[in-house]
């Protein structure tokens, strides 16, 4: 404090040697203060720049949760100048096992081992429509949507009512205590096999492995039968989803029973499979919604045909230049025409 108090006087009146000495002493004191101050342990972020996210990951070996109530804010931020690489970094962070070196002139290079990022939030059907449209145009067909594996897509036709119910304080405390325990747990008490492996690796019991393999084989067969490319890509990532759910349930089960099963037991795999089937049902509704967006454009085009506003010789370009609702872009008109062609309403032909 005395040094900072005398700093203005030395800067104004001191010799160059005194100024240099004072600056050095201040730098040493700040460095000592930083060493004495424990770093803030971060688990989540809301708004971020790519550089700050990398900086936080350097001291967060278990990764970070990115939470936004409305995901459209993050999606739109990818298009801003200076944020072009954020989308790709999030895609890499989904894997959870990639290393990254961030080189900038202003600071030393620090490697980030096992970049792990989770993105959580909600969105609206109109935003999904836009994302699916961009995906169809191959502008953003990079698997970003398919990486949202824990999909919850509520039914829109169910009447919602108010629930007047007090908070279960005991359950809230149990969850907080469980999370606190997980933060400080010893991975080797729960099946971590080799201290050299980061992230840690565990194993399945023989019975659990048979069930796991059987489910994954059935999933691969289901993937091969899917005509919807986006949904097929979503299902192809279920190996990671099932493995992640198994690991979470394995740790929670051990903590609740106050046991230390080193290998994952078969009842854990059964629970994880039930959750996978639940999320698969929700994902199916999500990608059926993609089809419904095509149907909406198809119905809009059919209406214009019936009204006589579209003739046999009209080009796709001429139709979307009218800027009719649900037919404002080339992609929407192409999807609409493809939809109606399936039902023999029209036939798309190329100009000779």
JSON list of C-alpha atoms in Angstrom, two decimals, residues 115-234:
[
{"chain": "A", "resi": 115, "resn": "UNK", "atom": "CA", "xyz": [-10.35, -30.29, -23.53]},
{"chain": "A", "resi": 116, "resn": "UNK", "atom": "CA", "xyz": [-13.85, -31.10, -22.26]},
{"chain": "A", "resi": 117, "resn": "UNK", "atom": "CA", "xyz": [-16.83, -28.80, -22.82]},
{"chain": "A", "resi": 118, "resn": "UNK", "atom": "CA", "xyz": [-20.55, -29.31, -22.21]},
{"chain": "A", "resi": 119, "resn": "UNK", "atom": "CA", "xyz": [-23.16, -26.98, -23.69]},
{"chain": "A", "resi": 120, "resn": "UNK", "atom": "CA", "xyz": [-26.53, -26.75, -21.96]},
{"chain": "A", "resi": 121, "resn": "UNK", "atom": "CA", "xyz": [-29.57, -24.59, -22.65]},
{"chain": "A", "resi": 122, "resn": "UNK", "atom": "CA", "xyz": [-32.90, -24.28, -24.37]},
{"chain": "A", "resi": 123, "resn": "UNK", "atom": "CA", "xyz": [-34.19, -22.90, -27.65]},
{"chain": "A", "resi": 124, "resn": "UNK", "atom": "CA", "xyz": [-37.32, -22.29, -29.72]},
{"chain": "A", "resi": 125, "resn": "UNK", "atom": "CA", "xyz": [-38.72, -24.15, -32.77]},
{"chain": "A", "resi": 126, "resn": "UNK", "atom": "CA", "xyz": [-38.03, -21.13, -34.97]},
{"chain": "A", "resi": 127, "resn": "UNK", "atom": "CA", "xyz": [-34.34, -21.28, -34.04]},
{"chain": "A", "resi": 128, "resn": "UNK", "atom": "CA", "xyz": [-34.28, -25.01, -34.77]},
{"chain": "A", "resi": 129, "resn": "UNK", "atom": "CA", "xyz": [-35.86, -24.32, -38.15]},
{"chain": "A", "resi": 130, "resn": "UNK", "atom": "CA", "xyz": [-33.09, -21.88, -38.98]},
{"chain": "A", "resi": 131, "resn": "UNK", "atom": "CA", "xyz": [-30.38, -24.30, -37.82]},
{"chain": "A", "resi": 132, "resn": "UNK", "atom": "CA", "xyz": [-31.86, -27.16, -39.86]},
{"chain": "A", "resi": 133, "resn": "UNK", "atom": "CA", "xyz": [-32.14, -24.90, -42.91]},
{"chain": "A", "resi": 134, "resn": "UNK", "atom": "CA", "xyz": [-28.48, -23.89, -42.64]},
{"chain": "A", "resi": 135, "resn": "UNK", "atom": "CA", "xyz": [-27.56, -27.55, -42.22]},
{"chain": "A", "resi": 136, "resn": "UNK", "atom": "CA", "xyz": [-29.45, -28.43, -45.42]},
{"chain": "A", "resi": 137, "resn": "UNK", "atom": "CA", "xyz": [-27.53, -25.70, -47.23]},
{"chain": "A", "resi": 138, "resn": "UNK", "atom": "CA", "xyz": [-24.28, -27.27, -45.96]},
{"chain": "A", "resi": 139, "resn": "UNK", "atom": "CA", "xyz": [-23.39, -23.94, -44.36]},
{"chain": "A", "resi": 140, "resn": "UNK", "atom": "CA", "xyz": [-23.18, -25.55, -40.91]},
{"chain": "A", "resi": 141, "resn": "UNK", "atom": "CA", "xyz": [-23.48, -29.28, -41.57]},
{"chain": "A", "resi": 142, "resn": "UNK", "atom": "CA", "xyz": [-20.73, -30.05, -39.08]},
{"chain": "A", "resi": 143, "resn": "UNK", "atom": "CA", "xyz": [-22.61, -32.20, -36.56]},
{"chain": "A", "resi": 144, "resn": "UNK", "atom": "CA", "xyz": [-23.21, -29.36, -34.10]},
{"chain": "A", "resi": 145, "resn": "UNK", "atom": "CA", "xyz": [-26.92, -30.16, -33.64]},
{"chain": "A", "resi": 146, "resn": "UNK", "atom": "CA", "xyz": [-26.26, -33.89, -33.39]},
{"chain": "A", "resi": 147, "resn": "UNK", "atom": "CA", "xyz": [-23.92, -33.36, -30.46]},
{"chain": "A", "resi": 148, "resn": "UNK", "atom": "CA", "xyz": [-26.88, -32.34, -28.27]},
{"chain": "A", "resi": 149, "resn": "UNK", "atom": "CA", "xyz": [-27.41, -35.87, -27.01]},
{"chain": "A", "resi": 150, "resn": "UNK", "atom": "CA", "xyz": [-29.46, -35.16, -23.86]},
{"chain": "A", "resi": 151, "resn": "UNK", "atom": "CA", "xyz": [-32.43, -33.85, -25.84]},
{"chain": "A", "resi": 152, "resn": "UNK", "atom": "CA", "xyz": [-35.71, -33.08, -24.09]},
{"chain": "A", "resi": 153, "resn": "UNK", "atom": "CA", "xyz": [-38.38, -32.15, -26.63]},
{"chain": "A", "resi": 154, "resn": "UNK", "atom": "CA", "xyz": [-41.75, -31.64, -24.86]},
{"chain": "A", "resi": 155, "resn": "UNK", "atom": "CA", "xyz": [-45.07, -32.41, -26.50]},
{"chain": "A", "resi": 156, "resn": "UNK", "atom": "CA", "xyz": [-46.70, -29.20, -27.66]},
{"chain": "A", "resi": 157, "resn": "UNK", "atom": "CA", "xyz": [-50.26, -30.54, -27.56]},
{"chain": "A", "resi": 158, "resn": "UNK", "atom": "CA", "xyz": [-50.33, -31.37, -23.85]},
{"chain": "A", "resi": 159, "resn": "UNK", "atom": "CA", "xyz": [-52.12, -28.83, -21.71]},
{"chain": "A", "resi": 160, "resn": "UNK", "atom": "CA", "xyz": [-49.75, -27.41, -19.11]},
{"chain": "A", "resi": 161, "resn": "UNK", "atom": "CA", "xyz": [-50.99, -26.58, -15.63]},
{"chain": "A", "resi": 162, "resn": "UNK", "atom": "CA", "xyz": [-49.52, -24.83, -12.63]},
{"chain": "A", "resi": 163, "resn": "UNK", "atom": "CA", "xyz": [-47.99, -26.94, -9.88]},
{"chain": "A", "resi": 164, "resn": "UNK", "atom": "CA", "xyz": [-48.15, -25.55, -6.36]},
{"chain": "A", "resi": 165, "resn": "UNK", "atom": "CA", "xyz": [-45.60, -27.71, -4.58]},
{"chain": "A", "resi": 166, "resn": "UNK", "atom": "CA", "xyz": [-42.99, -26.77, -1.95]},
{"chain": "A", "resi": 167, "resn": "UNK", "atom": "CA", "xyz": [-39.32, -27.36, -2.58]},
{"chain": "A", "resi": 168, "resn": "UNK", "atom": "CA", "xyz": [-38.02, -30.68, -1.27]},
{"chain": "A", "resi": 169, "resn": "UNK", "atom": "CA", "xyz": [-35.23, -29.22, 0.85]},
{"chain": "A", "resi": 170, "resn": "UNK", "atom": "CA", "xyz": [-33.85, -32.62, 1.89]},
{"chain": "A", "resi": 171, "resn": "UNK", "atom": "CA", "xyz": [-33.53, -33.74, -1.74]},
{"chain": "A", "resi": 172, "resn": "UNK", "atom": "CA", "xyz": [-31.89, -30.44, -2.65]},
{"chain": "A", "resi": 173, "resn": "UNK", "atom": "CA", "xyz": [-29.33, -30.96, 0.13]},
{"chain": "A", "resi": 174, "resn": "UNK", "atom": "CA", "xyz": [-28.68, -34.54, -1.01]},
{"chain": "A", "resi": 175, "resn": "UNK", "atom": "CA", "xyz": [-27.92, -33.38, -4.54]},
{"chain": "A", "resi": 176, "resn": "UNK", "atom": "CA", "xyz": [-25.59, -30.63, -3.33]},
{"chain": "A", "resi": 177, "resn": "UNK", "atom": "CA", "xyz": [-23.75, -33.05, -1.02]},
{"chain": "A", "resi": 178, "resn": "UNK", "atom": "CA", "xyz": [-23.47, -35.58, -3.84]},
{"chain": "A", "resi": 179, "resn": "UNK", "atom": "CA", "xyz": [-21.96, -33.01, -6.20]},
{"chain": "A", "resi": 180, "resn": "UNK", "atom": "CA", "xyz": [-19.56, -31.84, -3.50]},
{"chain": "A", "resi": 181, "resn": "UNK", "atom": "CA", "xyz": [-18.44, -35.44, -2.94]},
{"chain": "A", "resi": 182, "resn": "UNK", "atom": "CA", "xyz": [-17.95, -36.06, -6.67]},
{"chain": "A", "resi": 183, "resn": "UNK", "atom": "CA", "xyz": [-15.73, -32.99, -6.91]},
{"chain": "A", "resi": 184, "resn": "UNK", "atom": "CA", "xyz": [-13.32, -34.40, -4.32]},
{"chain": "A", "resi": 185, "resn": "UNK", "atom": "CA", "xyz": [-13.64, -38.13, -4.99]},
{"chain": "A", "resi": 186, "resn": "UNK", "atom": "CA", "xyz": [-10.68, -40.45, -5.47]},
{"chain": "A", "resi": 187, "resn": "UNK", "atom": "CA", "xyz": [-11.11, -41.99, -8.95]},
{"chain": "A", "resi": 188, "resn": "UNK", "atom": "CA", "xyz": [-9.09, -45.09, -8.00]},
{"chain": "A", "resi": 189, "resn": "UNK", "atom": "CA", "xyz": [-11.73, -46.06, -5.43]},
{"chain": "A", "resi": 190, "resn": "UNK", "atom": "CA", "xyz": [-14.26, -46.27, -8.25]},
{"chain": "A", "resi": 191, "resn": "UNK", "atom": "CA", "xyz": [-12.43, -48.30, -10.85]},
{"chain": "A", "resi": 192, "resn": "UNK", "atom": "CA", "xyz": [-9.78, -46.06, -12.42]},
{"chain": "A", "resi": 193, "resn": "UNK", "atom": "CA", "xyz": [-7.26, -48.54, -13.80]},
{"chain": "A", "resi": 194, "resn": "UNK", "atom": "CA", "xyz": [-4.04, -46.68, -14.49]},
{"chain": "A", "resi": 195, "resn": "UNK", "atom": "CA", "xyz": [-2.75, -43.46, -12.87]},
{"chain": "A", "resi": 196, "resn": "UNK", "atom": "CA", "xyz": [-0.97, -42.62, -16.13]},
{"chain": "A", "resi": 197, "resn": "UNK", "atom": "CA", "xyz": [-4.26, -42.33, -18.01]},
{"chain": "A", "resi": 198, "resn": "UNK", "atom": "CA", "xyz": [-5.88, -38.90, -18.13]},
{"chain": "A", "resi": 199, "resn": "UNK", "atom": "CA", "xyz": [-8.84, -38.87, -18.23]},
{"chain": "A", "resi": 200, "resn": "UNK", "atom": "CA", "xyz": [-9.10, -41.98, -16.06]},
{"chain": "A", "resi": 201, "resn": "UNK", "atom": "CA", "xyz": [-10.30, -45.25, -17.57]},
{"chain": "A", "resi": 202, "resn": "UNK", "atom": "CA", "xyz": [-12.49, -47.88, -15.89]},
{"chain": "A", "resi": 203, "resn": "UNK", "atom": "CA", "xyz": [-13.89, -51.24, -17.03]},
{"chain": "A", "resi": 204, "resn": "UNK", "atom": "CA", "xyz": [-17.14, -53.18, -17.29]},
{"chain": "A", "resi": 205, "resn": "UNK", "atom": "CA", "xyz": [-17.86, -56.46, -15.56]},
{"chain": "A", "resi": 206, "resn": "UNK", "atom": "CA", "xyz": [-18.19, -59.43, -18.00]},
{"chain": "A", "resi": 207, "resn": "UNK", "atom": "CA", "xyz": [-22.02, -59.36, -17.74]},
{"chain": "A", "resi": 208, "resn": "UNK", "atom": "CA", "xyz": [-22.12, -55.59, -18.18]},
{"chain": "A", "resi": 209, "resn": "UNK", "atom": "CA", "xyz": [-19.84, -55.81, -21.21]},
{"chain": "A", "resi": 210, "resn": "UNK", "atom": "CA", "xyz": [-22.10, -58.36, -22.93]},
{"chain": "A", "resi": 211, "resn": "UNK", "atom": "CA", "xyz": [-25.14, -56.09, -22.44]},
{"chain": "A", "resi": 212, "resn": "UNK", "atom": "CA", "xyz": [-23.20, -53.01, -23.58]},
{"chain": "A", "resi": 213, "resn": "UNK", "atom": "CA", "xyz": [-21.97, -54.75, -26.73]},
{"chain": "A", "resi": 214, "resn": "UNK", "atom": "CA", "xyz": [-25.44, -56.08, -27.54]},
{"chain": "A", "resi": 215, "resn": "UNK", "atom": "CA", "xyz": [-27.00, -52.62, -27.29]},
{"chain": "A", "resi": 216, "resn": "UNK", "atom": "CA", "xyz": [-24.29, -51.00, -29.42]},
{"chain": "A", "resi": 217, "resn": "UNK", "atom": "CA", "xyz": [-24.64, -53.70, -32.11]},
{"chain": "A", "resi": 218, "resn": "UNK", "atom": "CA", "xyz": [-28.40, -53.09, -32.23]},
{"chain": "A", "resi": 219, "resn": "UNK", "atom": "CA", "xyz": [-27.81, -49.34, -32.42]},
{"chain": "A", "resi": 220, "resn": "UNK", "atom": "CA", "xyz": [-25.40, -49.75, -35.34]},
{"chain": "A", "resi": 221, "resn": "UNK", "atom": "CA", "xyz": [-28.04, -51.73, -37.24]},
{"chain": "A", "resi": 222, "resn": "UNK", "atom": "CA", "xyz": [-30.62, -49.03, -36.53]},
{"chain": "A", "resi": 223, "resn": "UNK", "atom": "CA", "xyz": [-28.19, -46.36, -37.75]},
{"chain": "A", "resi": 224, "resn": "UNK", "atom": "CA", "xyz": [-27.70, -48.15, -41.07]},
{"chain": "A", "resi": 225, "resn": "UNK", "atom": "CA", "xyz": [-31.46, -48.22, -41.71]},
{"chain": "A", "resi": 226, "resn": "UNK", "atom": "CA", "xyz": [-32.08, -44.50, -41.17]},
{"chain": "A", "resi": 227, "resn": "UNK", "atom": "CA", "xyz": [-32.92, -42.42, -44.23]},
{"chain": "A", "resi": 228, "resn": "UNK", "atom": "CA", "xyz": [-32.77, -39.12, -42.36]},
{"chain": "A", "resi": 229, "resn": "UNK", "atom": "CA", "xyz": [-29.07, -38.21, -42.51]},
{"chain": "A", "resi": 230, "resn": "UNK", "atom": "CA", "xyz": [-29.17, -35.85, -39.54]},
{"chain": "A", "resi": 231, "resn": "UNK", "atom": "CA", "xyz": [-30.91, -38.38, -37.30]},
{"chain": "A", "resi": 232, "resn": "UNK", "atom": "CA", "xyz": [-28.54, -41.10, -38.52]},
{"chain": "A", "resi": 233, "resn": "UNK", "atom": "CA", "xyz": [-25.59, -38.93, -37.48]},
{"chain": "A", "resi": 234, "resn": "UNK", "atom": "CA", "xyz": [-27.23, -38.34, -34.09]}
]
